[in-house]
Amino acid sequence: MTKLNELAPREGSTKNRMRVGRGPGSGKGKTAGRGVKGQKARTGVSIGGFEGGQMPLHMRMPKRGFNSLNRKDFAEVNLWRIEQAIAAGKLDAGQAIDAETLIKAGVIRRAKDGVKLLGKGKLTSKLNITVYSATASARAAVEGAGGAVTTTKPEASAEA
């Protein structure tokens, strides 16, 4: 086992920082690689997106969409993925299925703000599943196979 004082990065994985402005023999002396005079040779210059007075590219591009700060991020699960886990023996179709059992079975990594059931794929197993929300096609497929979908999503209030 190595000792703490013997730990070192792999050979060639790190490089020393170039020290500029340390004399002509260093190769980066005098102007320190900045050329001669001009705005960019001075300190404190900030002209990253400046295009000589022309409207910068990032301002010419159209703005699209809106991301709400209060949005919810869901773990999405398709029917085929649940059917695949049942066939592999990771999920028991006879037991109630919720976010916790889906995580234990390795169907999803984490529940995030809730699990959303999507209707892609065929479902042959009878399931009792509890999710935050489900699409109409997913609900129809589960109920068509003789199962039931319970949603935990709160109903939207009528007040606006």
Coordinates of N, CA and C in Angstrom, one line a residue:
M1 N 0.8 -1.2 0.0 CA 0.0 0.0 0.0 C 0.9 1.2 0.0
T2 N 0.5 2.2 -0.8 CA 1.3 3.5 -0.8 C 1.0 4.3 0.4
K3 N 2.0 5.2 0.7 CA 1.9 6.1 1.8 C 1.4 7.5 1.2
L4 N 0.8 8.3 2.0 CA 0.3 9.6 1.6 C 1.4 10.4 1.0
N5 N 2.6 10.3 1.6 CA 3.7 11.2 1.2 C 4.4 10.7 -0.1
E6 N 3.9 9.5 -0.6 CA 4.4 8.9 -1.9 C 3.5 9.1 -3.0
L7 N 2.3 9.7 -2.7 CA 1.3 9.9 -3.8 C 1.8 11.0 -4.8
A8 N 1.7 10.7 -6.1 CA 2.1 11.6 -7.1 C 1.3 11.4 -8.4
P9 N 1.0 12.4 -9.2 CA 0.3 12.2 -10.4 C 1.1 11.4 -11.4
R10 N 0.4 10.7 -12.3 CA 1.1 9.9 -13.3 C 2.1 10.7 -14.1
E11 N 3.1 10.1 -14.6 CA 4.2 10.7 -15.3 C 3.6 11.3 -16.6
G12 N 3.9 12.6 -16.8 CA 3.4 13.3 -18.0 C 2.0 13.8 -17.9
S13 N 1.3 13.6 -16.8 CA -0.2 14.0 -16.8 C -0.3 15.5 -16.4
T14 N 0.7 16.0 -15.8 CA 0.6 17.5 -15.4 C 1.8 18.2 -16.0
K15 N 1.5 19.5 -16.2 CA 2.6 20.4 -16.7 C 2.7 21.6 -15.8
N16 N 3.9 22.1 -15.7 CA 4.1 23.3 -14.9 C 3.5 24.6 -15.6
R17 N 3.0 25.5 -14.9 CA 2.5 26.7 -15.4 C 3.6 27.6 -16.1
M18 N 3.3 28.1 -17.3 CA 4.3 29.0 -17.9 C 4.4 30.3 -17.2
R19 N 5.5 30.7 -16.7 CA 5.7 31.9 -16.0 C 6.2 33.0 -17.0
V20 N 5.3 33.9 -17.3 CA 5.6 34.9 -18.3 C 6.2 36.2 -17.7
G21 N 7.0 36.9 -18.6 CA 7.6 38.2 -18.2 C 8.7 38.0 -17.3
R22 N 9.5 36.9 -17.5 CA 10.7 36.6 -16.6 C 12.0 36.7 -17.4
G23 N 12.2 37.6 -18.3 CA 13.4 37.8 -19.0 C 13.4 37.1 -20.3
P24 N 14.4 37.6 -21.2 CA 14.4 37.1 -22.6 C 14.8 35.6 -22.7
G25 N 15.5 35.1 -21.8 CA 15.9 33.7 -21.9 C 14.8 32.7 -21.7
S26 N 13.7 33.1 -21.1 CA 12.6 32.2 -20.9 C 11.7 31.9 -22.1
G27 N 11.9 32.8 -23.1 CA 11.0 32.6 -24.3 C 9.7 33.3 -24.2
K28 N 9.3 33.8 -23.0 CA 8.1 34.5 -22.8 C 8.4 35.8 -22.0
G29 N 9.5 36.5 -22.3 CA 9.9 37.7 -21.6 C 9.3 38.9 -22.2
K30 N 9.7 40.0 -21.7 CA 9.4 41.4 -22.2 C 7.8 41.5 -22.4
T31 N 7.3 41.2 -23.5 CA 5.8 41.5 -23.7 C 5.0 40.3 -23.3
A32 N 5.6 39.2 -22.8 CA 4.9 38.1 -22.2 C 3.9 37.4 -23.2
G33 N 4.2 37.4 -24.5 CA 3.3 36.7 -25.5 C 2.1 37.5 -25.9
R34 N 2.1 38.8 -25.5 CA 0.9 39.6 -25.8 C 1.1 40.5 -27.1
G35 N 2.3 40.4 -27.7 CA 2.5 41.2 -28.9 C 2.9 42.6 -28.4
V36 N 2.7 43.6 -29.3 CA 3.2 45.0 -29.0 C 2.0 45.9 -29.0
K37 N 1.9 46.7 -27.9 CA 0.9 47.7 -27.7 C -0.6 47.2 -28.0
G38 N -1.4 48.2 -28.2 CA -2.8 47.8 -28.5 C -3.7 47.4 -27.3
Q39 N -5.0 47.4 -27.5 CA -5.9 47.2 -26.4 C -5.7 45.8 -25.7
K40 N -5.4 44.8 -26.6 CA -5.3 43.5 -26.0 C -3.9 43.3 -25.3
A41 N -3.0 44.2 -25.4 CA -1.7 44.1 -24.7 C -1.9 44.6 -23.3
R42 N -2.9 45.4 -23.0 CA -3.1 46.0 -21.7 C -3.9 45.1 -20.8
T43 N -3.8 45.4 -19.5 CA -4.5 44.6 -18.5 C -6.0 45.0 -18.5
G44 N -6.9 44.1 -18.0 CA -8.3 44.5 -17.8 C -9.1 44.6 -19.1
V45 N -8.6 44.0 -20.2 CA -9.3 44.1 -21.4 C -10.5 43.0 -21.4
S46 N -11.6 43.4 -21.9 CA -12.8 42.5 -22.0 C -13.5 42.7 -23.3
I47 N -13.0 42.2 -24.3 CA -13.7 42.4 -25.6 C -14.0 41.0 -26.3
G48 N -14.4 40.0 -25.4 CA -14.6 38.7 -25.9 C -15.6 38.6 -27.0
G49 N -16.8 39.2 -26.9 CA -17.8 39.0 -27.9 C -18.0 40.3 -28.8
F50 N -17.0 41.2 -28.7 CA -17.0 42.5 -29.4 C -16.7 42.3 -30.9
E51 N -17.5 42.8 -31.8 CA -17.3 42.6 -33.2 C -17.1 44.0 -33.9
G52 N -16.4 44.9 -33.3 CA -16.1 46.2 -33.9 C -17.3 47.1 -34.1
G53 N -18.3 47.0 -33.2 CA -19.4 47.8 -33.3 C -20.6 47.1 -34.0
Q54 N -20.3 46.1 -34.8 CA -21.4 45.3 -35.4 C -22.2 44.6 -34.3
M55 N -23.4 44.3 -34.6 CA -24.3 43.6 -33.6 C -23.7 42.2 -33.4
P56 N -23.2 41.9 -32.2 CA -22.6 40.6 -31.9 C -23.5 39.4 -32.3
L57 N -22.8 38.3 -32.6 CA -23.5 37.1 -33.1 C -24.5 36.6 -32.0
H58 N -24.1 36.6 -30.7 CA -25.0 36.1 -29.7 C -26.3 37.0 -29.5
M59 N -26.2 38.2 -30.0 CA -27.4 39.1 -29.9 C -28.2 39.0 -31.2
R60 N -27.6 38.6 -32.3 CA -28.3 38.4 -33.6 C -29.2 37.2 -33.6
M61 N -28.8 36.2 -32.8 CA -29.5 34.9 -32.8 C -30.9 35.1 -32.1
P62 N -32.0 34.5 -32.6 CA -33.3 34.7 -32.0 C -33.3 33.9 -30.6
K63 N -34.1 34.5 -29.8 CA -34.3 33.9 -28.5 C -35.5 32.9 -28.6
R64 N -35.4 31.7 -28.0 CA -36.4 30.7 -28.1 C -36.7 30.2 -26.7
G65 N -38.0 30.0 -26.5 CA -38.4 29.2 -25.3 C -38.3 30.0 -24.0
F66 N -38.6 29.2 -22.9 CA -38.6 29.7 -21.6 C -38.5 28.6 -20.6
N67 N -37.6 28.7 -19.7 CA -37.4 27.6 -18.7 C -37.9 28.1 -17.3
S68 N -39.0 27.6 -16.8 CA -39.5 28.0 -15.5 C -38.6 27.6 -14.4
L69 N -38.4 28.5 -13.4 CA -37.6 28.1 -12.3 C -38.3 27.1 -11.4
N70 N -39.6 27.0 -11.5 CA -40.4 26.1 -10.7 C -40.7 24.8 -11.4
R71 N -40.1 24.5 -12.5 CA -40.5 23.3 -13.3 C -40.1 22.1 -12.6
K72 N -40.8 21.0 -12.8 CA -40.5 19.7 -12.2 C -39.8 18.8 -13.2
D73 N -38.8 18.1 -12.8 CA -38.1 17.2 -13.6 C -38.5 15.8 -13.2
F74 N -39.0 15.0 -14.2 CA -39.5 13.7 -13.9 C -38.6 12.6 -14.5
A75 N -38.6 11.5 -13.8 CA -38.0 10.3 -14.3 C -39.0 9.6 -15.2
E76 N -38.8 9.5 -16.4 CA -39.7 8.9 -17.4 C -39.5 7.4 -17.6
V77 N -40.6 6.7 -17.6 CA -40.5 5.2 -17.8 C -41.5 4.8 -18.8
N78 N -41.0 4.1 -19.8 CA -41.9 3.5 -20.9 C -42.4 2.1 -20.4
L79 N -43.5 1.7 -21.0 CA -44.1 0.4 -20.7 C -43.1 -0.7 -21.1
W80 N -42.4 -0.6 -22.2 CA -41.6 -1.7 -22.6 C -40.4 -1.9 -21.6
R81 N -40.0 -0.8 -20.9 CA -38.9 -1.0 -20.0 C -39.4 -1.7 -18.7
I82 N -40.6 -1.5 -18.3 CA -41.2 -2.2 -17.2 C -41.4 -3.7 -17.5
E83 N -41.9 -3.9 -18.7 CA -42.1 -5.3 -19.2 C -40.8 -6.0 -19.3
Q84 N -39.7 -5.3 -19.7 CA -38.4 -5.9 -19.8 C -37.9 -6.3 -18.4
A85 N -38.1 -5.5 -17.4 CA -37.7 -5.8 -16.1 C -38.4 -6.9 -15.5
I86 N -39.7 -7.1 -15.8 CA -40.5 -8.2 -15.3 C -40.0 -9.5 -15.9
A87 N -39.7 -9.4 -17.3 CA -39.3 -10.6 -18.0 C -37.9 -11.1 -17.4
A88 N -37.1 -10.1 -17.0 CA -35.8 -10.4 -16.4 C -35.8 -10.9 -15.0
G89 N -37.0 -10.8 -14.4 CA -37.2 -11.2 -13.0 C -36.8 -10.1 -12.0
K90 N -36.6 -8.9 -12.4 CA -36.2 -7.8 -11.5 C -37.4 -7.2 -10.8
L91 N -38.6 -7.3 -11.5 CA -39.8 -6.7 -11.0 C -40.8 -7.9 -10.8
D92 N -41.6 -7.8 -9.8 CA -42.7 -8.8 -9.6 C -44.0 -8.1 -10.0
A93 N -44.7 -8.6 -11.0 CA -45.9 -8.0 -11.5 C -47.0 -8.1 -10.5
G94 N -46.9 -9.1 -9.6 CA -48.0 -9.3 -8.6 C -48.0 -8.3 -7.5
Q95 N -46.8 -7.7 -7.3 CA -46.7 -6.7 -6.2 C -47.0 -5.3 -6.7
A96 N -47.3 -4.4 -5.8 CA -47.6 -3.0 -6.1 C -46.2 -2.4 -6.6
I97 N -46.3 -1.6 -7.7 CA -45.0 -1.0 -8.2 C -45.1 0.5 -8.0
D98 N -44.0 1.0 -7.4 CA -43.9 2.5 -7.2 C -42.5 2.9 -7.5
A99 N -42.2 4.2 -7.2 CA -40.8 4.7 -7.6 C -39.7 3.9 -6.9
E100 N -39.9 3.5 -5.6 CA -38.9 2.8 -4.8 C -38.6 1.5 -5.5
T101 N -39.7 0.7 -5.8 CA -39.4 -0.6 -6.4 C -38.8 -0.5 -7.8
L102 N -39.1 0.6 -8.5 CA -38.4 0.8 -9.9 C -37.0 1.1 -9.7
I103 N -36.6 1.8 -8.6 CA -35.2 2.1 -8.4 C -34.5 0.9 -8.0
K104 N -35.1 0.1 -7.1 CA -34.4 -1.2 -6.6 C -34.2 -2.1 -7.8
A105 N -35.2 -2.1 -8.8 CA -35.1 -3.0 -9.9 C -34.1 -2.5 -11.0
G106 N -33.6 -1.3 -10.8 CA -32.7 -0.7 -11.8 C -33.4 -0.2 -13.0
V107 N -34.7 0.0 -13.0 CA -35.4 0.6 -14.1 C -35.1 2.1 -14.2
I108 N -35.1 2.8 -13.1 CA -34.7 4.2 -13.1 C -33.6 4.4 -12.1
R109 N -32.8 5.5 -12.2 CA -31.7 5.7 -11.3 C -32.2 6.4 -10.0
R110 N -33.1 7.5 -10.3 CA -33.6 8.2 -9.1 C -35.0 8.7 -9.5
A111 N -35.8 9.0 -8.5 CA -37.2 9.4 -8.7 C -37.3 10.9 -9.1
K112 N -36.3 11.7 -8.9 CA -36.4 13.1 -9.2 C -37.6 13.7 -8.5
D113 N -38.4 14.5 -9.3 CA -39.7 15.0 -8.7 C -40.9 14.1 -8.8
G114 N -40.6 12.9 -9.3 CA -41.7 12.0 -9.5 C -41.5 11.1 -10.8
V115 N -42.2 10.1 -10.9 CA -42.1 9.2 -12.1 C -43.3 9.4 -13.0
K116 N -43.0 9.6 -14.3 CA -44.0 9.7 -15.3 C -44.0 8.5 -16.2
L117 N -45.2 7.9 -16.3 CA -45.3 6.6 -17.1 C -45.7 7.0 -18.5
L118 N -44.9 6.5 -19.5 CA -45.2 6.8 -20.9 C -45.6 5.5 -21.6
G119 N -46.4 5.7 -22.7 CA -47.0 4.5 -23.3 C -46.3 3.8 -24.4
K120 N -45.0 3.9 -24.5 CA -44.3 3.3 -25.6 C -44.1 1.8 -25.3
G121 N -44.4 0.9 -26.2 CA -44.2 -0.5 -26.0 C -45.5 -1.3 -25.7
K122 N -45.4 -2.6 -25.7 CA -46.5 -3.5 -25.4 C -46.4 -3.9 -23.9
L123 N -47.6 -4.1 -23.3 CA -47.6 -4.5 -21.9 C -48.5 -5.8 -21.8
T124 N -48.0 -6.9 -21.3 CA -48.8 -8.1 -21.2 C -49.1 -8.5 -19.8
S125 N -48.3 -7.9 -18.8 CA -48.5 -8.2 -17.4 C -49.5 -7.3 -16.8
K126 N -50.2 -7.9 -15.8 CA -51.2 -7.1 -15.0 C -50.5 -6.4 -13.9
L127 N -50.5 -5.0 -13.9 CA -49.8 -4.2 -13.0 C -50.7 -3.4 -12.1
N128 N -50.2 -3.2 -10.9 CA -50.8 -2.1 -10.0 C -49.7 -1.1 -9.8
I129 N -49.7 0.0 -10.5 CA -48.5 0.9 -10.4 C -49.0 2.3 -9.9
T130 N -48.1 2.9 -9.1 CA -48.3 4.2 -8.5 C -47.2 5.1 -9.0
V131 N -47.6 6.1 -9.8 CA -46.7 7.1 -10.4 C -47.2 8.5 -10.2
Y132 N -46.4 9.5 -10.4 CA -46.8 10.9 -10.3 C -47.8 11.2 -11.4
S133 N -47.6 10.8 -12.6 CA -48.5 11.0 -13.7 C -48.3 10.0 -14.8
A134 N -49.3 9.8 -15.6 CA -49.2 8.8 -16.7 C -49.9 9.4 -17.9
T135 N -49.4 9.1 -19.1 CA -50.0 9.5 -20.3 C -51.3 8.7 -20.6
A136 N -52.2 9.2 -21.4 CA -53.4 8.5 -21.7 C -53.2 7.2 -22.3
S137 N -52.2 7.1 -23.2 CA -51.9 5.8 -23.8 C -51.3 4.8 -22.8
A138 N -50.5 5.2 -21.9 CA -50.0 4.3 -20.9 C -51.1 3.8 -20.0
R139 N -52.0 4.7 -19.6 CA -53.1 4.4 -18.7 C -54.0 3.3 -19.4
A140 N -54.2 3.6 -20.7 CA -55.1 2.7 -21.4 C -54.5 1.3 -21.6
A141 N -53.1 1.2 -21.8 CA -52.4 0.0 -21.9 C -52.4 -0.8 -20.6
V142 N -52.2 -0.1 -19.5 CA -52.2 -0.8 -18.2 C -53.5 -1.4 -17.9
E143 N -54.6 -0.5 -18.1 CA -55.9 -1.0 -17.8 C -56.4 -2.0 -18.7
G144 N -55.9 -2.0 -20.0 CA -56.3 -3.0 -21.0 C -55.7 -4.3 -20.6
A145 N -54.6 -4.3 -19.9 CA -53.9 -5.6 -19.5 C -54.5 -6.1 -18.2
G146 N -55.5 -5.3 -17.6 CA -56.2 -5.8 -16.4 C -55.6 -5.1 -15.1
G147 N -54.7 -4.2 -15.3 CA -54.0 -3.5 -14.1 C -54.7 -2.2 -13.8
A148 N -54.0 -1.5 -12.9 CA -54.6 -0.2 -12.4 C -53.4 0.8 -12.3
V149 N -53.7 2.1 -12.6 CA -52.7 3.1 -12.5 C -53.2 4.1 -11.4
T150 N -52.4 4.4 -10.4 CA -52.7 5.4 -9.4 C -51.7 6.5 -9.6
T151 N -52.3 7.8 -9.7 CA -51.4 8.9 -9.8 C -51.4 9.7 -8.6
T152 N -50.2 10.3 -8.2 CA -50.1 11.1 -7.0 C -50.1 12.6 -7.3
K153 N -50.2 12.9 -8.6 CA -50.2 14.3 -9.0 C -51.4 15.1 -8.4
P154 N -51.2 16.2 -7.7 CA -52.3 16.9 -7.2 C -53.1 17.5 -8.3
E155 N -54.4 17.6 -8.1 CA -55.4 18.1 -9.1 C -55.1 19.6 -9.1
A156 N -55.2 20.2 -10.3 CA -55.0 21.6 -10.5 C -56.2 22.4 -10.0
S157 N -56.0 23.4 -9.2 CA -57.0 24.2 -8.6 C -57.8 25.0 -9.7
A158 N -59.1 25.2 -9.4 CA -59.9 25.9 -10.4 C -59.7 27.4 -10.3
E159 N -59.1 27.9 -9.2 CA -58.8 29.4 -9.1 C -57.6 29.8 -10.0
A160 N -57.8 30.9 -10.6 CA -56.7 31.4 -11.5 C -56.5 32.8 -11.3

